[in-house]
Coordinates of C-alpha atoms in Angstrom, one line a residue:
X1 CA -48.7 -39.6 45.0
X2 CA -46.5 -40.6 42.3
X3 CA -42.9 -41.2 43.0
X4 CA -40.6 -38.6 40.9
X5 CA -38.2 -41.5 38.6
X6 CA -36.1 -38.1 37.9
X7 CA -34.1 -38.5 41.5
X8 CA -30.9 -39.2 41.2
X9 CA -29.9 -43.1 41.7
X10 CA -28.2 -43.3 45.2
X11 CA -25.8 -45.5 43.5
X12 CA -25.0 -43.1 41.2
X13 CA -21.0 -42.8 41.4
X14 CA -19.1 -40.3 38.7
X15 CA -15.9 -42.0 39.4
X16 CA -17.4 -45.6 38.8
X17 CA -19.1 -44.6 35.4
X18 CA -15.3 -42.5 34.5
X19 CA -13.8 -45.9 35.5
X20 CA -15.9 -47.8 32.7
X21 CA -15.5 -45.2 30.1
X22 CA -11.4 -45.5 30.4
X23 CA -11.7 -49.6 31.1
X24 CA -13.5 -49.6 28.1
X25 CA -11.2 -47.9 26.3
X26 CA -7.7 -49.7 27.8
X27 CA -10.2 -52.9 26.6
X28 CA -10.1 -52.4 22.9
X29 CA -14.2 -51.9 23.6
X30 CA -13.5 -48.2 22.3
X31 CA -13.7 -46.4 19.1
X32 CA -9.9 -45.1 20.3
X33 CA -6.7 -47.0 19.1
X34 CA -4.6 -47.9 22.1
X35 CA -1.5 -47.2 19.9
X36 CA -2.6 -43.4 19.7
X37 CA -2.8 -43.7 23.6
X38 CA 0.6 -44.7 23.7
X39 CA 1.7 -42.0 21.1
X40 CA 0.0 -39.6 23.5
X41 CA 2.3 -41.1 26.3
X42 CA 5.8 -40.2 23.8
X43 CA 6.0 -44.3 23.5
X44 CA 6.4 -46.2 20.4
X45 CA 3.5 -47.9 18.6
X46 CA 5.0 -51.4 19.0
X47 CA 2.8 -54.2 21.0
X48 CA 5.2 -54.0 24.0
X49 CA 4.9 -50.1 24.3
X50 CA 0.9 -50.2 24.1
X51 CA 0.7 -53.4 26.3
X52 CA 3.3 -51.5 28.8
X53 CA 1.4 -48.1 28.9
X54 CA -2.0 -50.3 29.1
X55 CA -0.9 -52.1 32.0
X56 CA 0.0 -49.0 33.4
X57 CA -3.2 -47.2 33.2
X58 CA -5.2 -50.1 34.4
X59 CA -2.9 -50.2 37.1
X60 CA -4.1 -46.3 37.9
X61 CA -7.3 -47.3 37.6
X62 CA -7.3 -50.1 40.3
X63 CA -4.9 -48.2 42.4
X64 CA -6.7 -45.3 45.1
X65 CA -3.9 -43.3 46.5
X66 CA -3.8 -39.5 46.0
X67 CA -3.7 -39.2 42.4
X68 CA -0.1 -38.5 42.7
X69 CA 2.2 -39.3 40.0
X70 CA 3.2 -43.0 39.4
X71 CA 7.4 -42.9 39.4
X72 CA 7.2 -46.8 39.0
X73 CA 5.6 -46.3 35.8
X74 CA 9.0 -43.7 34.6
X75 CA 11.2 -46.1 36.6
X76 CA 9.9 -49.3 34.2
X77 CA 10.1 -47.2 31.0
X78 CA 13.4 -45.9 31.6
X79 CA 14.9 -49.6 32.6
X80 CA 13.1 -50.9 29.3
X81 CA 14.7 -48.6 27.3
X82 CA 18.0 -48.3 28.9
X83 CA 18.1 -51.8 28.2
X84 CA 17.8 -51.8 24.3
X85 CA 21.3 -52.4 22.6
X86 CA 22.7 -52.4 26.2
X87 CA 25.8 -54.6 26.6
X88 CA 27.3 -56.1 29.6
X89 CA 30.3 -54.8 31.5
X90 CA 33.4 -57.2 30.1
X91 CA 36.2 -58.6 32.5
X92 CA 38.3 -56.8 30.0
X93 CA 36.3 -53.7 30.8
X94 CA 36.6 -53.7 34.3
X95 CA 40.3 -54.7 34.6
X96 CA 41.1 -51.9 32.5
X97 CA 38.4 -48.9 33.9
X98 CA 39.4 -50.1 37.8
X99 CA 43.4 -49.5 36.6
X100 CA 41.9 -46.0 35.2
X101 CA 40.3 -45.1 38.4
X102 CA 43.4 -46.1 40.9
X103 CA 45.7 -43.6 38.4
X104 CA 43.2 -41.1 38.5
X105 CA 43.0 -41.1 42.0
X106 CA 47.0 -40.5 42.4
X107 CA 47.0 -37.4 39.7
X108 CA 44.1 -35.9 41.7
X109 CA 45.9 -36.3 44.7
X110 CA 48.6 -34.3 43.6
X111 CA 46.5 -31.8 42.0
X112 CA 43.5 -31.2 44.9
X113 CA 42.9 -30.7 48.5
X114 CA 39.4 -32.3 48.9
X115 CA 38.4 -35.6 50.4
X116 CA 38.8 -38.9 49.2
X117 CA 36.1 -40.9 48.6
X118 CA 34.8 -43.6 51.2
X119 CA 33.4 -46.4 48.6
X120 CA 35.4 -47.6 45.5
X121 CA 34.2 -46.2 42.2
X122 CA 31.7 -48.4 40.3
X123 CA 31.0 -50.0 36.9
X124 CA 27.7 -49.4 35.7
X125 CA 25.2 -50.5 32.6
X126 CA 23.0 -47.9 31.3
X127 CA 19.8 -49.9 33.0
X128 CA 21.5 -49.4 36.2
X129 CA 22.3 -46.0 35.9
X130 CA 18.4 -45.6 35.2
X131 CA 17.6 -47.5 38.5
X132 CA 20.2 -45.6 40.4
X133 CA 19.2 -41.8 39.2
X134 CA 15.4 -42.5 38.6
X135 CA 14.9 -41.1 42.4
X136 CA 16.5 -38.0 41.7
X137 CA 15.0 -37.0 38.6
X138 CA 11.7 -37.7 40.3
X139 CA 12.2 -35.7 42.5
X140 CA 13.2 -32.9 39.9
X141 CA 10.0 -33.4 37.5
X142 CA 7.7 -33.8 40.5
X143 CA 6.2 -30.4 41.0
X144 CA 6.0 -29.9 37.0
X145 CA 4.5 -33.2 36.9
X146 CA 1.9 -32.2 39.5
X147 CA 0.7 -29.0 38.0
X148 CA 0.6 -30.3 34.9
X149 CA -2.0 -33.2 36.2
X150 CA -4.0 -30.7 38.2
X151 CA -4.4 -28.3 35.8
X152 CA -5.4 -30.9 32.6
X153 CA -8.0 -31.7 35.2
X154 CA -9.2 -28.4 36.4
X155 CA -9.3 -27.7 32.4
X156 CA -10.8 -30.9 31.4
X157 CA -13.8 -30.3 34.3
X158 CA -14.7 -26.5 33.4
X159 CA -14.6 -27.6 29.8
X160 CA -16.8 -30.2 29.9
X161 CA -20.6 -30.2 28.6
X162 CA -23.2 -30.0 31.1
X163 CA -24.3 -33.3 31.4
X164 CA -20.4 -34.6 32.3
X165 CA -19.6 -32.4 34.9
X166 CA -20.9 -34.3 37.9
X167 CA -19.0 -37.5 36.3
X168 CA -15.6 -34.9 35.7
X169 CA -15.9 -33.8 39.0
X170 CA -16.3 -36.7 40.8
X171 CA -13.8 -38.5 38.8
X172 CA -11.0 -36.1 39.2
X173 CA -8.1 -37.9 41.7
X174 CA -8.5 -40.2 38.8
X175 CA -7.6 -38.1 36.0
X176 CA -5.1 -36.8 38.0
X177 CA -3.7 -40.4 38.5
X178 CA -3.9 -41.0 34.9
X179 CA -2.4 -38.0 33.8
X180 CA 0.4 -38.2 36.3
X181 CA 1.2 -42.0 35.1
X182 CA 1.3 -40.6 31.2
X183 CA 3.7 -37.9 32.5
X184 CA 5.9 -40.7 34.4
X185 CA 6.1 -42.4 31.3
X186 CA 7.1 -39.9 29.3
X187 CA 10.0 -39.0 32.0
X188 CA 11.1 -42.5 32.0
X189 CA 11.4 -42.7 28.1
X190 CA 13.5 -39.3 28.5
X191 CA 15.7 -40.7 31.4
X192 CA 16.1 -44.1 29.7
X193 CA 17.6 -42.3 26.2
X194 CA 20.0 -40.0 28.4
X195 CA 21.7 -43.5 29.6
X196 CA 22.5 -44.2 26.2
X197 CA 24.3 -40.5 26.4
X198 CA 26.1 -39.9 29.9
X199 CA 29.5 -41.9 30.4
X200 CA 29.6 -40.9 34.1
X201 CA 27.7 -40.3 37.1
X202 CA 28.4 -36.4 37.1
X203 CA 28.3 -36.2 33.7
X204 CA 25.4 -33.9 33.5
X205 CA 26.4 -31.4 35.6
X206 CA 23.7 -32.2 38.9
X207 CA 24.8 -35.0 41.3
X208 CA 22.2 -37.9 40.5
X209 CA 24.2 -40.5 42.9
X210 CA 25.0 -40.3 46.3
X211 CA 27.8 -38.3 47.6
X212 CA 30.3 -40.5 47.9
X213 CA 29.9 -42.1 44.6
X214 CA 31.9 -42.3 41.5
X215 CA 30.6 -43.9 38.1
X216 CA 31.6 -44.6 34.9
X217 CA 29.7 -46.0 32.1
X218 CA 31.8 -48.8 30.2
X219 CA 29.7 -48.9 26.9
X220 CA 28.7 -44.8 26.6
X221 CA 32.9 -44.8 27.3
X222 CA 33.7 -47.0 24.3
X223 CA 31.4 -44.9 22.4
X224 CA 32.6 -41.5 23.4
X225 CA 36.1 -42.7 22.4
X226 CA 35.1 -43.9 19.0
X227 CA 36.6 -41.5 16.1
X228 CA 38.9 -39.5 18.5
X229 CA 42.1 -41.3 17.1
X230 CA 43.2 -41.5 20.7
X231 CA 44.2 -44.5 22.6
X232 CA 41.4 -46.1 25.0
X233 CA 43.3 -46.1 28.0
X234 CA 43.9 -41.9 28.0
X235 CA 40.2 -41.4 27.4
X236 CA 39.3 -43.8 30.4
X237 CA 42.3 -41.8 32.3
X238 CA 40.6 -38.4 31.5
X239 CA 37.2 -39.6 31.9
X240 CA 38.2 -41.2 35.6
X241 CA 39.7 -38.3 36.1
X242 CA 36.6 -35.9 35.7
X243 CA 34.6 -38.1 37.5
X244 CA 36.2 -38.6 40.7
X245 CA 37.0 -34.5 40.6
X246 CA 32.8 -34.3 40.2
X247 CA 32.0 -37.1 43.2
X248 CA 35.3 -35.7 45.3
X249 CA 33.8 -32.6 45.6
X250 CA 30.6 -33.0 46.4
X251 CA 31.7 -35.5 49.0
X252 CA 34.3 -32.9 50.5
X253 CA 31.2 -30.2 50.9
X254 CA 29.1 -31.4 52.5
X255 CA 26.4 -28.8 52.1
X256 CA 26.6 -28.3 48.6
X257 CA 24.6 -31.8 47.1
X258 CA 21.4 -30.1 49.0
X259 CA 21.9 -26.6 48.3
X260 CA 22.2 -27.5 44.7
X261 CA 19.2 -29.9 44.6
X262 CA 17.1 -27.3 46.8
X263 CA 17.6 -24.8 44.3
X264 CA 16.6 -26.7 41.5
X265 CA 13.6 -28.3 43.1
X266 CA 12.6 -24.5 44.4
X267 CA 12.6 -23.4 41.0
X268 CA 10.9 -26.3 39.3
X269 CA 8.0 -25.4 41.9
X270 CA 7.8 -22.0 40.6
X271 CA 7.0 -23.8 37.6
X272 CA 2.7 -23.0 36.5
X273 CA 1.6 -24.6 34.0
X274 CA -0.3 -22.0 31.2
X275 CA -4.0 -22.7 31.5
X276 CA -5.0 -20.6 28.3
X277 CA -3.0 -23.1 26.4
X278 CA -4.4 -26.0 28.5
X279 CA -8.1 -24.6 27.5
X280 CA -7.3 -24.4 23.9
X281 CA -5.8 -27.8 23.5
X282 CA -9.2 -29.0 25.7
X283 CA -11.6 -27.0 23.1
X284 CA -10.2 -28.9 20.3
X285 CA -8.7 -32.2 22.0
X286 CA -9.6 -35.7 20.2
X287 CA -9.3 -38.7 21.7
X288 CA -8.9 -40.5 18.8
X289 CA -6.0 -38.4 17.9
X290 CA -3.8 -37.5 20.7
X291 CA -1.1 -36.2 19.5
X292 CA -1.5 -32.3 20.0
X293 CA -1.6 -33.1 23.7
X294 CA 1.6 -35.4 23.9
X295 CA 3.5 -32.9 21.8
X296 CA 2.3 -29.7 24.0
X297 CA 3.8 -31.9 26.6
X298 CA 7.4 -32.7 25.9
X299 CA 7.6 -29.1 23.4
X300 CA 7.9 -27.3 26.8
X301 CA 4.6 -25.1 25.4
X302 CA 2.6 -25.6 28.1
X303 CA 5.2 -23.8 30.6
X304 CA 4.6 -19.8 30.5
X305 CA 7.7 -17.6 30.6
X306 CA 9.9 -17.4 33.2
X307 CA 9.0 -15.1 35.9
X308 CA 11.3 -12.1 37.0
X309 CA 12.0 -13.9 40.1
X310 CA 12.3 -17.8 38.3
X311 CA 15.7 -15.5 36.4
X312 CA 17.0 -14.5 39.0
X313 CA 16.7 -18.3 41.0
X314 CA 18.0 -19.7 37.7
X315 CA 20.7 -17.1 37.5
X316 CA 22.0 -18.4 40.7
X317 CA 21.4 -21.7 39.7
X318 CA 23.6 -21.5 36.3
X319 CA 26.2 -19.7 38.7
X320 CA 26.5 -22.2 41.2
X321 CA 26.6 -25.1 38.4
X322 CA 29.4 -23.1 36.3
X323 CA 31.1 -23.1 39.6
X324 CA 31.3 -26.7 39.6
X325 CA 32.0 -27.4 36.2
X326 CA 34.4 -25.3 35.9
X327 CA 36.4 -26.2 39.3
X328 CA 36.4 -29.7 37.5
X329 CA 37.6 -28.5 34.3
X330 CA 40.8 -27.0 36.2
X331 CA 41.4 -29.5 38.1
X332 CA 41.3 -32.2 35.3
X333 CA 43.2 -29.8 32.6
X334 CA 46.0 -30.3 35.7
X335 CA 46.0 -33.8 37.0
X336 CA 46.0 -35.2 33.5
X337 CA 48.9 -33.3 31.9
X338 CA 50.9 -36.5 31.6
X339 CA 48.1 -37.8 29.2
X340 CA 50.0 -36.7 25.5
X341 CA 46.3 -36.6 23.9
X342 CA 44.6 -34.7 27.1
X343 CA 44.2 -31.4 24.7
X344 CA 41.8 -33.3 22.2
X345 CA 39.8 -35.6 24.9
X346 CA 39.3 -32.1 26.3
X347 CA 37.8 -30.3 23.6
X348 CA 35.7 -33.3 22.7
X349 CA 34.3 -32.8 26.4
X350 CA 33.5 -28.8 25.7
X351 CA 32.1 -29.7 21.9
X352 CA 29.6 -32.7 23.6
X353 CA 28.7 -30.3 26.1
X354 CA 28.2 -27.3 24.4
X355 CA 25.5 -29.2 21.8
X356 CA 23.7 -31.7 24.5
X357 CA 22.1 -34.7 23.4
X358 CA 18.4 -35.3 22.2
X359 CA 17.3 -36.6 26.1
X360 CA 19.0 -33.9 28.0
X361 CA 16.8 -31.1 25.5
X362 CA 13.9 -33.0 25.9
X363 CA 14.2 -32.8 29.9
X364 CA 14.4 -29.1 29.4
X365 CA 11.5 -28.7 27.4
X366 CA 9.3 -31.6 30.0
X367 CA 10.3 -29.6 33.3
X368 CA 11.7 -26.4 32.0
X369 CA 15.1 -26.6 33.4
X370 CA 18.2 -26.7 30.9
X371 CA 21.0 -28.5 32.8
X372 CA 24.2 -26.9 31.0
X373 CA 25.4 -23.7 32.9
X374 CA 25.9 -20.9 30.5
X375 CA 28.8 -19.3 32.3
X376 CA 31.3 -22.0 32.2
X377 CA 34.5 -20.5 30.2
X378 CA 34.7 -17.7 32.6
X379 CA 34.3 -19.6 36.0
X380 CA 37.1 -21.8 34.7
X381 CA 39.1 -18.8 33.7
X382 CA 38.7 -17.9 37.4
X383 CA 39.5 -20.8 38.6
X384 CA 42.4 -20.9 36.9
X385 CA 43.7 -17.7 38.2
X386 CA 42.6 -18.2 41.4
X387 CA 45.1 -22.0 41.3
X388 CA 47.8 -19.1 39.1
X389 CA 47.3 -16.6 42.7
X390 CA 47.3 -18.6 45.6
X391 CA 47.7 -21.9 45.1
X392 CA 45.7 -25.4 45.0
X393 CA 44.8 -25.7 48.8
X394 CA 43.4 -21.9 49.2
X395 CA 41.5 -22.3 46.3
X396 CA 39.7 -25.4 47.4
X397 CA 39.6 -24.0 50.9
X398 CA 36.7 -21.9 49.3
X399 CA 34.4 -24.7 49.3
X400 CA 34.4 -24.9 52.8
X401 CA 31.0 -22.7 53.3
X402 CA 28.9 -21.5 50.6
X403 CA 28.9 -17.8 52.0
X404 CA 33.1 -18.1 50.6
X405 CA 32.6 -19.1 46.9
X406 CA 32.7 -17.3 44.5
X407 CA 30.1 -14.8 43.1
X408 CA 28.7 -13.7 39.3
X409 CA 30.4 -10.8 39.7
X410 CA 33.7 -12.5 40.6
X411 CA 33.3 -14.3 37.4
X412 CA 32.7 -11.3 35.9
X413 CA 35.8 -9.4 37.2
X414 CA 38.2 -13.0 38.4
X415 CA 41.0 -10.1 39.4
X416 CA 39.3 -8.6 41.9
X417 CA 38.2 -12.4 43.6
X418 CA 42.1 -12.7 43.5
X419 CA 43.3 -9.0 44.8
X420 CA 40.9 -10.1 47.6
X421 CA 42.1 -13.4 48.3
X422 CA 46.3 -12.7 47.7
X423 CA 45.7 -9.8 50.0
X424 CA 44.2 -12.1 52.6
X425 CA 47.2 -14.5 52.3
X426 CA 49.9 -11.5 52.8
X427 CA 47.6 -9.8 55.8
X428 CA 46.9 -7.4 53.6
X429 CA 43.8 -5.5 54.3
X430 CA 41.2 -5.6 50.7
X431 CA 40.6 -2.5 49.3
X432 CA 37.1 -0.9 50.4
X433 CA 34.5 -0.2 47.5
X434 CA 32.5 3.2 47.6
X435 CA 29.9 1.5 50.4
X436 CA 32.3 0.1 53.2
X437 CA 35.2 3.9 52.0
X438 CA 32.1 6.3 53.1
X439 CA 30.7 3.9 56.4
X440 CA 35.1 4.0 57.2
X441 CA 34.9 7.7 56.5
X442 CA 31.6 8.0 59.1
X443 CA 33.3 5.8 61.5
X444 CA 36.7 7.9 61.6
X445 CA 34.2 11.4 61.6
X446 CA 32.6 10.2 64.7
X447 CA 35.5 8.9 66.8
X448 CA 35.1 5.0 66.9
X449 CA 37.6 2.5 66.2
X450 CA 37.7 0.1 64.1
X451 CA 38.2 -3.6 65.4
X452 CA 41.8 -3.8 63.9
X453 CA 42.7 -0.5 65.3
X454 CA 41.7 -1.2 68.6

């Protein structure tokens, strides 16, 4: 009997024949132009982007793993483009950022009652800054990153024509390799044009660094002090200032760097990526022309709307980083009121943050997270009459435990924060609201004494 040729070849393998199809294409052996490959990654078209992002994807292609993002792909791009137009800390510099930091430290010290820090504030380039924070914002884009890989391939595979399938679906910890890597890249380009931005380690709001570190930036500092007709040595004052406030704090609660990075990573894996969207770029996706894809990418179209509960985690989350923010605001408005031009360094501050830069959008649109807290002027106006009521030290006392900070609804009514705390002070007992008036009312009804009346 004749042996049936249509079998299958036991050496059939989808993800060998996938392998040849993208080798052939990272080759030049394709009808595909690498530099639309790159374009599709948010990289330029130059020979060092397309040989970078080519290297990459080989590398994903020789690599097993999990099909798990590649971060040393976004930590390469970032450090490559971090380093364009970077310039080297000066002895100049230093001398005159390390006198900026030692007066800093004295004003705060008059002005706060948090720890100091442990380790000496440090001078940074922008490629370091990259190096330094690249594990953090990793760790932020991850689960975006993730869904976005397993859902191109879940679209990719039901999509494809009947005779690719077995190839798609045998191939598809690749694909999810290779469109994790493209991802990477695309964070690393974002990360690497924010370090031309930030002139400090807090300066965005999240703590990147370690918790006992302060940072400054002397080239982004230069730059943020060119056109403000103010004397270098008050904007590094008010920028030292600012920054050892940020670090200070974090390193005096303890609890707050992982409660704030918990809630951020929670949210960003509530984060789905919209398949519809996914499907429609599939239907009509070219390889020869990219671009649709790359731009659905960083646009922040391929993220649905927020869910009910993603606004209220936000909600939280903007409350918690207006907290911050604005804690620092008081505190600096204070310690630097010997500095004659404070007033304009100050509003230069609120106008740079108010706008953002071009990388700090485009992190908002990648992972769907904007970094700015929209309630800032009100927690610094109750801040500031918290420090007006009772002082530095009780006011800084309420970082002690996040269950005593502040709520939303204290920075929508600051007086009644302060009736509460003032009264506290004095032994005064707070005024009940219509809850805690009718359980008093039961209480006294049914004969049982309250603690302080025992």
């Amino acid at each position: 009997m004749a042996e049936d040729d249509s079998r299958p070849d036991e050496g059939h393998n989808p993800e060998d024949e996938f392998r040849d199809m993208l080798r052939d294409i990272l080759s030049g052996k394709s009808s595909i132009d690498p530099s639309q490959l790159a374009g599709a990654a948010g990289l330029p078209g130059d020979p060092a982007s397309i040989s970078a992002l080519m290297n990459q994807l080989q590398g994903a292609l020789r690599g097993g793993g999990d099909g798990s993002p590649n971060w040393d792909a976004a930590l390469s791009q970032g450090q490559e483009r971090a380093a364009q137009g970077q310039l080297d800390v000066t002895p100049n510099e230093r001398a005159a950022l390390d006198q900026a930091f030692h007066i800093a430290a004295l004003w705060l010290d008059e002005v706060i009652s948090v720890a100091e820090l442990t380790a000496p504030p440090r001078l940074m380039t922008r490629k370091e800054w990259v190096t330094a924070t690249m594990p953090l914002w990793t760790q932020l884009a991850e689960p975006v990153a993730t869904s976005i890989s397993d859902s191109l391939t879940r679209v990719l595979t039901d999509q494809a024509p009947e005779e690719l399938k077995d190839l798609m679906t045998g191939a598809g910890q690749m694909m999810r390799s290779i469109g994790g890597t493209l991802f990477a890249m695309q964070l690393g380009q974002v990360v690497g044009q924010l370090a031309s931005e930030v002139v400090s380690g807090g300066d965005v709001g999240i703590p990147l660094l370690s918790d006992q570190q302060a940072v400054l930036l002397p080239q982004n500092v230069a730059l943020f002090g060119e056109g403000l007709d103010v004397p270098a040595d008050q904007v590094q004052i008010y920028l030292a200032v600012r920054e050892l406030a940020h670090a200070r704090l974090f390193r005096h609660s303890r609890w707050l760097r992982l409660h704030l990075i918990s809630s951020i990573t929670d949210f960003a894996r509530g984060i789905h990526i919209d398949s519809s969207r996914l499907e429609q770029l599939a239907d009509g996706f070219d390889p020869a022309n990219p671009e649709e894809l790359r731009a659905a990418m960083v646009d922040g179209s391929l993220i649905p709307p927020k869910t009910e509960a993603q606004l209220a985690a936000l909600a939280r989350l903007e409350t918690m980083l207006a907290l911050i923010e604005g804690w620092v605001d008081v505190v600096t408005l204070e310690a630097t009121n010997r500095l004659p031009r404070a007033d304009a360094i100050a509003e230069t501050v609120k106008r740079r943050r108010a706008s953002g830069g071009p990388a700090e959008s485009a992190f908002a649109t990648l992972v769907g997270l904007e970094l700015r807290p929209r309630r800032l002027r009100e927690a610094a106006a109750m801040w500031q009459a918290v420090t007006d009521a009772v002082g530095n030290e009780a006011r800084d006392e309420l970082w002690a435990h996040p269950d005593l900070l502040p709520s939303s609804a204290d920075l929508d009514d600051p007086q009644a924060l302060v009736a509460r705390l003032t009264g506290s002070a004095d032994g005064t007992e707070p005024a009940l609201d219509e809850v805690d008036q009718a359980l008093e009312d039961l209480l006294r009804d049914d004969g049982i004494e309250r603690p302080h009346e025992a």
